[in-house]
Amino acid sequence: MTSSDSSHSTTAHRHWDEIWKTTGGRADWSTVDPWVADTIDLLRKRKVRDVLDLACGIGRHAVFLARSGFVCWAIDASDTAIDQSRAAAEEAGVDLDLRIGPMNRLPYPDDHFDYVLAYNAIYHGDRNAVRSHVREIHRVLRPGGLYQLTMLSRRNHHHGRGIEVGPGAFVQPEATDDKVHPHFYCDAAEMIAIHEPAALVRAHDEEHVAPGSFHWHCLFELPKGGGGLK
Ligand SMILES: C[S@@+](CC[C@H](N)C(=O)[O-])C[C@H]1O[C@@H](n2cnc3c(N)ncnc32)[C@H](O)[C@@H]1O
C-alpha cells in the first residue's frame, strides 16, 4: 500500500524515550557491539581524536569510545537517553559532551569530527529524512573522516510490511514497537547511492538478534578534498 502523505519523518525517538525509562528496555542496549569494538584499531591507526555517537541511546558506545581514549560527543533526541548516558558516563568516570537534539540539525560546527558512529539510527524516517541525516554527518565530519553505521536491509523481514509512506519506507500502524514510526530499507546499490560522495570502505548484511532482522553494517570515508553530500 502506498500513502500520498510525504510528511513522515523522524518520530521514532518518542518510542525510544519510553523504552529507555524501563530497566528491561535498557538491558538489551547496554553492551558494546563487537563490530564497533573491532573498529578501534583502525581509528587509532588513523589518529582519530574527536568522535560523535549519533543517536547514542543510553550511551553504551559513547562511554566505550571515551574509555578508549577518544574525545567523545553524543547526541540523541530522547531526554531519557541523554539522562541515562550522563549517569553511565559518571559511573564509568569518563567525560562526554552530551546534547539533546535531532539528527537532521546537529549543534556542531562544520568539519568538527574525525569519526561518527550511528548505530541503528539514521534509518528512522523516510528516504528524505535519511538523506538529511547523511547530509549532517557529512557536514560535521572533517575531509577524509570515517563514519560507521547500520542501515536496514531489504532482506530484513519487516521490509514491505505495513503502509509504504515513501519509496522504501514503511510504517506498521499495528506494531507494538518503533515500527509504528517510519523506517527506511535499502539494497546495496541504494545504500551506496545515498552516501555519495562518501566512499564505501566495507559493508556486510548482518542478521541481528531476531531472526530475519538484517541490517547493513557499513564503514564510509569522506573524500579527502571535502565536499560531502549537499
Ligand atoms: C535503536 S536505538 C539505538 C541507540 C544507540 N545508537 C545504540 O546503539 O545503543 C535508536 C536511537 O535513535 C534515537 N533517535 C531516533 N530518531 C532520532 C532523531 N530524529 N534524532 C535523534 N535521535 C533519534 C532514539 O531516541 C534512540 O535512542
mmCIF file of C-alpha atoms and ligand atoms in Angstrom:
data_model
loop_
_atom_site.group_PDB
_atom_site.id
_atom_site.type_symbol
_atom_site.label_atom_id
_atom_site.label_comp_id
_atom_site.label_asym_id
_atom_site.label_seq_id
_atom_site.Cartn_x
_atom_site.Cartn_y
_atom_site.Cartn_z
ATOM 1 C CA MET A 1 0.000 0.000 0.000
ATOM 2 C CA THR A 2 1.312 3.489 -0.833
ATOM 3 C CA SER A 3 0.367 6.634 1.039
ATOM 4 C CA SER A 4 0.352 10.062 -0.586
ATOM 5 C CA ASP A 5 1.365 11.650 2.719
ATOM 6 C CA SER A 6 5.011 12.674 2.321
ATOM 7 C CA SER A 7 5.259 14.371 5.717
ATOM 8 C CA HIS A 8 6.510 11.299 7.588
ATOM 9 C CA SER A 9 9.928 11.839 9.009
ATOM 10 C CA THR A 10 11.719 11.164 12.238
ATOM 11 C CA THR A 11 9.423 10.478 15.159
ATOM 12 C CA ALA A 12 10.827 7.186 16.469
ATOM 13 C CA HIS A 13 12.637 8.859 19.384
ATOM 14 C CA ARG A 14 9.222 9.180 21.088
ATOM 15 C CA HIS A 15 9.029 5.393 21.258
ATOM 16 C CA TRP A 16 12.630 5.104 22.398
ATOM 17 C CA ASP A 17 12.169 7.661 25.146
ATOM 18 C CA GLU A 18 9.608 5.306 26.739
ATOM 19 C CA ILE A 19 11.876 2.257 26.234
ATOM 20 C CA TRP A 20 14.812 3.984 27.923
ATOM 21 C CA LYS A 21 12.688 4.616 31.037
ATOM 22 C CA THR A 22 12.458 0.895 31.798
ATOM 23 C CA THR A 23 15.154 -1.430 33.174
ATOM 24 C CA GLY A 24 14.100 -4.161 30.751
ATOM 25 C CA GLY A 25 14.185 -1.782 27.799
ATOM 26 C CA ARG A 26 17.710 -0.651 28.640
ATOM 27 C CA ALA A 27 19.013 -4.175 29.235
ATOM 28 C CA ASP A 28 19.292 -5.101 25.536
ATOM 29 C CA TRP A 29 21.294 -1.948 24.729
ATOM 30 C CA SER A 30 23.877 -1.877 27.476
ATOM 31 C CA THR A 31 26.771 -3.848 25.959
ATOM 32 C CA VAL A 32 29.143 -2.718 23.220
ATOM 33 C CA ASP A 33 28.585 -4.252 19.796
ATOM 34 C CA PRO A 34 31.706 -6.251 18.781
ATOM 35 C CA TRP A 35 31.599 -4.678 15.307
ATOM 36 C CA VAL A 36 32.066 -1.251 16.928
ATOM 37 C CA ALA A 37 34.803 -2.541 19.245
ATOM 38 C CA ASP A 38 36.622 -4.047 16.245
ATOM 39 C CA THR A 39 36.953 -0.604 14.632
ATOM 40 C CA ILE A 40 39.059 0.863 17.444
ATOM 41 C CA ASP A 41 42.364 -0.325 15.961
ATOM 42 C CA LEU A 42 41.561 1.379 12.657
ATOM 43 C CA LEU A 43 40.594 4.608 14.449
ATOM 44 C CA ARG A 44 43.916 4.605 16.318
ATOM 45 C CA LYS A 45 45.827 3.896 13.121
ATOM 46 C CA ARG A 46 44.059 6.849 11.511
ATOM 47 C CA LYS A 47 44.920 9.060 14.517
ATOM 48 C CA VAL A 48 41.261 9.789 15.166
ATOM 49 C CA ARG A 49 40.647 12.103 18.124
ATOM 50 C CA ASP A 50 37.199 13.733 18.044
ATOM 51 C CA VAL A 51 34.275 11.330 17.721
ATOM 52 C CA LEU A 52 30.482 11.611 17.687
ATOM 53 C CA ASP A 53 27.981 8.937 18.723
ATOM 54 C CA LEU A 54 24.871 9.975 16.766
ATOM 55 C CA ALA A 55 21.545 8.876 18.315
ATOM 56 C CA CYS A 56 23.555 7.443 21.186
ATOM 57 C CA GLY A 57 20.715 5.830 23.145
ATOM 58 C CA ILE A 58 21.810 5.178 26.729
ATOM 59 C CA GLY A 59 25.458 5.713 25.882
ATOM 60 C CA ARG A 60 26.941 2.217 25.599
ATOM 61 C CA HIS A 61 29.176 3.152 22.639
ATOM 62 C CA ALA A 62 29.866 6.743 23.712
ATOM 63 C CA VAL A 63 31.200 5.558 27.070
ATOM 64 C CA PHE A 64 33.235 2.853 25.337
ATOM 65 C CA LEU A 65 34.733 5.371 22.892
ATOM 66 C CA ALA A 66 35.609 7.790 25.704
ATOM 67 C CA ARG A 67 37.149 4.943 27.702
ATOM 68 C CA SER A 68 39.197 4.021 24.648
ATOM 69 C CA GLY A 69 40.780 7.464 24.776
ATOM 70 C CA PHE A 70 38.779 9.427 22.186
ATOM 71 C CA VAL A 71 37.233 12.837 22.838
ATOM 72 C CA CYS A 72 33.573 11.915 22.606
ATOM 73 C CA TRP A 73 30.394 13.861 21.885
ATOM 74 C CA ALA A 74 26.990 12.170 21.879
ATOM 75 C CA ILE A 75 23.500 13.279 20.932
ATOM 76 C CA ASP A 76 20.001 11.817 20.973
ATOM 77 C CA ALA A 77 16.512 13.271 20.582
ATOM 78 C CA SER A 78 15.316 11.416 23.688
ATOM 79 C CA ASP A 79 15.777 13.269 27.014
ATOM 80 C CA THR A 80 15.809 9.971 28.878
ATOM 81 C CA ALA A 81 18.566 8.613 26.636
ATOM 82 C CA ILE A 82 20.746 11.579 27.498
ATOM 83 C CA ASP A 83 19.971 11.336 31.242
ATOM 84 C CA GLN A 84 20.936 7.656 31.130
ATOM 85 C CA SER A 85 24.088 8.398 29.116
ATOM 86 C CA ARG A 86 25.102 11.014 31.681
ATOM 87 C CA ALA A 87 24.642 8.503 34.506
ATOM 88 C CA ALA A 88 26.644 5.876 32.571
ATOM 89 C CA ALA A 89 29.480 8.349 31.945
ATOM 90 C CA GLU A 90 29.571 9.313 35.635
ATOM 91 C CA GLU A 91 29.655 5.686 36.678
ATOM 92 C CA ALA A 92 32.476 4.958 34.205
ATOM 93 C CA GLY A 93 34.371 8.096 35.214
ATOM 94 C CA VAL A 94 34.607 9.462 31.657
ATOM 95 C CA ASP A 95 33.781 12.841 30.121
ATOM 96 C CA LEU A 96 31.126 13.035 27.411
ATOM 97 C CA ASP A 97 29.714 16.116 25.713
ATOM 98 C CA LEU A 98 26.011 15.217 25.721
ATOM 99 C CA ARG A 99 23.259 17.035 23.830
ATOM 100 C CA ILE A 100 19.559 16.509 23.252
ATOM 101 C CA GLY A 101 18.672 17.085 19.614
ATOM 102 C CA PRO A 102 17.607 15.738 16.236
ATOM 103 C CA MET A 103 19.876 14.003 13.739
ATOM 104 C CA ASN A 104 18.935 16.388 10.937
ATOM 105 C CA ARG A 105 20.043 19.572 12.763
ATOM 106 C CA LEU A 106 23.232 18.815 14.623
ATOM 107 C CA PRO A 107 24.503 21.508 17.005
ATOM 108 C CA TYR A 108 28.131 21.173 15.902
ATOM 109 C CA PRO A 109 30.257 23.240 13.523
ATOM 110 C CA ASP A 110 31.308 22.026 10.079
ATOM 111 C CA ASP A 111 34.375 19.729 9.888
ATOM 112 C CA HIS A 112 34.334 19.037 13.640
ATOM 113 C CA PHE A 113 34.782 15.241 13.940
ATOM 114 C CA ASP A 114 37.236 12.623 12.720
ATOM 115 C CA TYR A 115 34.706 9.812 13.102
ATOM 116 C CA VAL A 116 30.935 9.444 13.501
ATOM 117 C CA LEU A 117 29.146 6.331 14.733
ATOM 118 C CA ALA A 118 25.422 5.963 14.019
ATOM 119 C CA TYR A 119 24.293 2.536 15.196
ATOM 120 C CA ASN A 120 20.646 1.688 14.373
ATOM 121 C CA ALA A 121 19.993 5.374 13.975
ATOM 122 C CA ILE A 122 19.734 7.052 10.582
ATOM 123 C CA TYR A 123 17.077 4.807 9.040
ATOM 124 C CA HIS A 124 14.392 6.247 11.304
ATOM 125 C CA GLY A 125 12.308 8.187 8.794
ATOM 126 C CA ASP A 126 11.601 8.198 5.089
ATOM 127 C CA ARG A 127 14.241 8.450 2.346
ATOM 128 C CA ASN A 128 14.354 12.253 2.567
ATOM 129 C CA ALA A 129 14.906 12.081 6.308
ATOM 130 C CA VAL A 130 17.700 9.547 5.835
ATOM 131 C CA ARG A 131 19.351 11.820 3.265
ATOM 132 C CA SER A 132 19.124 14.734 5.703
ATOM 133 C CA HIS A 133 20.808 12.626 8.400
ATOM 134 C CA VAL A 134 23.621 11.684 5.990
ATOM 135 C CA ARG A 135 23.979 15.321 4.926
ATOM 136 C CA GLU A 136 24.527 16.325 8.559
ATOM 137 C CA ILE A 137 27.089 13.550 9.084
ATOM 138 C CA HIS A 138 28.978 14.781 6.032
ATOM 139 C CA ARG A 139 28.815 18.384 7.236
ATOM 140 C CA VAL A 140 30.210 17.734 10.716
ATOM 141 C CA LEU A 141 32.924 15.287 9.558
ATOM 142 C CA ARG A 142 36.359 16.538 8.543
ATOM 143 C CA PRO A 143 37.509 15.835 4.973
ATOM 144 C CA GLY A 144 38.763 12.251 4.852
ATOM 145 C CA GLY A 145 36.752 11.428 8.001
ATOM 146 C CA LEU A 146 35.279 7.996 8.675
ATOM 147 C CA TYR A 147 31.761 7.082 9.632
ATOM 148 C CA GLN A 148 30.321 3.772 10.639
ATOM 149 C CA LEU A 149 26.642 2.992 10.697
ATOM 150 C CA THR A 150 23.872 0.473 10.293
ATOM 151 C CA MET A 151 21.026 0.725 7.799
ATOM 152 C CA LEU A 152 18.001 -1.515 7.348
ATOM 153 C CA SER A 153 18.444 -4.042 4.577
ATOM 154 C CA ARG A 154 15.718 -5.000 2.131
ATOM 155 C CA ARG A 155 16.398 -8.558 3.285
ATOM 156 C CA ASN A 156 15.013 -7.507 6.671
ATOM 157 C CA HIS A 157 11.752 -9.318 7.405
ATOM 158 C CA HIS A 158 9.972 -6.016 8.078
ATOM 159 C CA HIS A 159 10.656 -4.677 4.585
ATOM 160 C CA GLY A 160 7.363 -4.374 2.693
ATOM 161 C CA ARG A 161 5.149 -4.747 5.781
ATOM 162 C CA GLY A 162 2.504 -2.111 6.562
ATOM 163 C CA ILE A 163 1.985 1.149 4.684
ATOM 164 C CA GLU A 164 4.611 2.403 2.242
ATOM 165 C CA VAL A 165 4.899 6.093 3.134
ATOM 166 C CA GLY A 166 7.599 6.806 0.552
ATOM 167 C CA PRO A 167 9.985 4.793 -1.621
ATOM 168 C CA GLY A 168 11.427 2.055 0.615
ATOM 169 C CA ALA A 169 9.893 3.491 3.813
ATOM 170 C CA PHE A 170 7.227 1.663 5.786
ATOM 171 C CA VAL A 171 5.019 2.300 8.802
ATOM 172 C CA GLN A 172 3.266 -0.562 10.596
ATOM 173 C CA PRO A 173 0.295 1.021 12.382
ATOM 174 C CA GLU A 174 -0.455 -2.175 14.331
ATOM 175 C CA ALA A 175 3.107 -2.727 15.554
ATOM 176 C CA THR A 176 3.893 -2.745 19.268
ATOM 177 C CA ASP A 177 7.429 -1.448 18.769
ATOM 178 C CA ASP A 178 9.039 1.512 16.973
ATOM 179 C CA LYS A 179 7.818 0.214 13.577
ATOM 180 C CA VAL A 180 4.733 2.380 14.132
ATOM 181 C CA HIS A 181 7.138 5.135 13.060
ATOM 182 C CA PRO A 182 8.626 5.213 9.532
ATOM 183 C CA HIS A 183 11.660 3.032 8.821
ATOM 184 C CA PHE A 184 13.668 3.095 5.595
ATOM 185 C CA TYR A 185 15.021 -0.076 3.897
ATOM 186 C CA CYS A 186 17.596 -0.244 1.095
ATOM 187 C CA ASP A 187 19.563 -2.634 -1.073
ATOM 188 C CA ALA A 188 23.331 -2.356 -1.582
ATOM 189 C CA ALA A 189 23.125 -0.074 -4.627
ATOM 190 C CA GLU A 190 20.831 2.374 -2.900
ATOM 191 C CA MET A 191 22.829 2.261 0.306
ATOM 192 C CA ILE A 192 25.918 3.349 -1.637
ATOM 193 C CA ALA A 193 23.994 5.999 -3.627
ATOM 194 C CA ILE A 194 22.545 7.610 -0.503
ATOM 195 C CA HIS A 195 26.019 8.190 0.917
ATOM 196 C CA GLU A 196 27.679 9.653 -2.185
ATOM 197 C CA PRO A 197 30.207 11.175 -2.489
ATOM 198 C CA ALA A 198 31.497 9.222 0.527
ATOM 199 C CA ALA A 199 33.321 6.041 -0.474
ATOM 200 C CA LEU A 200 32.206 2.691 0.880
ATOM 201 C CA VAL A 201 35.146 1.104 2.686
ATOM 202 C CA ARG A 202 33.347 -2.092 3.663
ATOM 203 C CA ALA A 203 29.845 -3.448 4.292
ATOM 204 C CA HIS A 204 28.057 -6.625 5.214
ATOM 205 C CA ASP A 205 24.411 -7.534 5.719
ATOM 206 C CA GLU A 206 24.063 -8.945 9.221
ATOM 207 C CA GLU A 207 21.152 -10.586 10.992
ATOM 208 C CA HIS A 208 20.714 -9.057 14.448
ATOM 209 C CA VAL A 209 19.287 -10.988 17.402
ATOM 210 C CA ALA A 210 15.772 -11.509 15.982
ATOM 211 C CA PRO A 211 15.600 -13.976 13.065
ATOM 212 C CA GLY A 212 15.283 -12.054 9.777
ATOM 213 C CA SER A 213 16.440 -8.740 11.275
ATOM 214 C CA PHE A 214 19.030 -7.976 8.593
ATOM 215 C CA HIS A 215 20.951 -4.704 8.861
ATOM 216 C CA TRP A 216 23.712 -3.304 6.686
ATOM 217 C CA HIS A 217 26.868 -2.678 8.699
ATOM 218 C CA CYS A 218 28.881 -0.125 6.747
ATOM 219 C CA LEU A 219 32.016 1.959 7.024
ATOM 220 C CA PHE A 220 32.308 5.041 4.801
ATOM 221 C CA GLU A 221 35.063 7.577 4.207
ATOM 222 C CA LEU A 222 34.581 11.169 3.068
ATOM 223 C CA PRO A 223 36.720 12.421 0.173
ATOM 224 C CA LYS A 224 39.953 13.970 1.425
ATOM 225 C CA GLY A 225 39.194 17.137 -0.502
ATOM 226 C CA GLY A 226 35.895 17.564 1.400
ATOM 227 C CA GLY A 227 32.643 18.032 -0.483
ATOM 228 C CA GLY A 228 30.194 15.760 1.323
ATOM 229 C CA LEU A 229 26.538 15.437 0.378
ATOM 230 C CA LYS A 230 24.956 18.883 -0.006
HETATM 231 C C1 LIG B 1 17.762 1.669 18.274
HETATM 232 S S1 LIG B 1 18.190 2.968 19.345
HETATM 233 C C2 LIG B 1 19.982 2.888 19.178
HETATM 234 C C3 LIG B 1 20.716 3.611 20.268
HETATM 235 C C4 LIG B 1 22.254 3.576 20.177
HETATM 236 N N1 LIG B 1 22.737 4.060 18.892
HETATM 237 C C5 LIG B 1 22.791 2.208 20.456
HETATM 238 O O1 LIG B 1 23.290 1.556 19.526
HETATM 239 O O2 LIG B 1 22.724 1.780 21.613
HETATM 240 C C6 LIG B 1 17.778 4.384 18.341
HETATM 241 C C7 LIG B 1 18.040 5.733 18.988
HETATM 242 O O3 LIG B 1 17.818 6.733 17.992
HETATM 243 C C8 LIG B 1 17.214 7.850 18.621
HETATM 244 N N2 LIG B 1 16.540 8.639 17.587
HETATM 245 C C9 LIG B 1 15.515 8.254 16.790
HETATM 246 N N3 LIG B 1 15.181 9.234 15.954
HETATM 247 C C10 LIG B 1 16.031 10.282 16.227
HETATM 248 C C11 LIG B 1 16.210 11.579 15.679
HETATM 249 N N4 LIG B 1 15.441 12.027 14.694
HETATM 250 N N5 LIG B 1 17.202 12.359 16.172
HETATM 251 C C12 LIG B 1 17.999 11.923 17.178
HETATM 252 N N6 LIG B 1 17.858 10.711 17.753
HETATM 253 C C13 LIG B 1 16.900 9.889 17.268
HETATM 254 C C14 LIG B 1 16.280 7.239 19.631
HETATM 255 O O4 LIG B 1 15.896 8.151 20.633
HETATM 256 C C15 LIG B 1 17.116 6.073 20.135
HETATM 257 O O5 LIG B 1 17.850 6.435 21.289
#
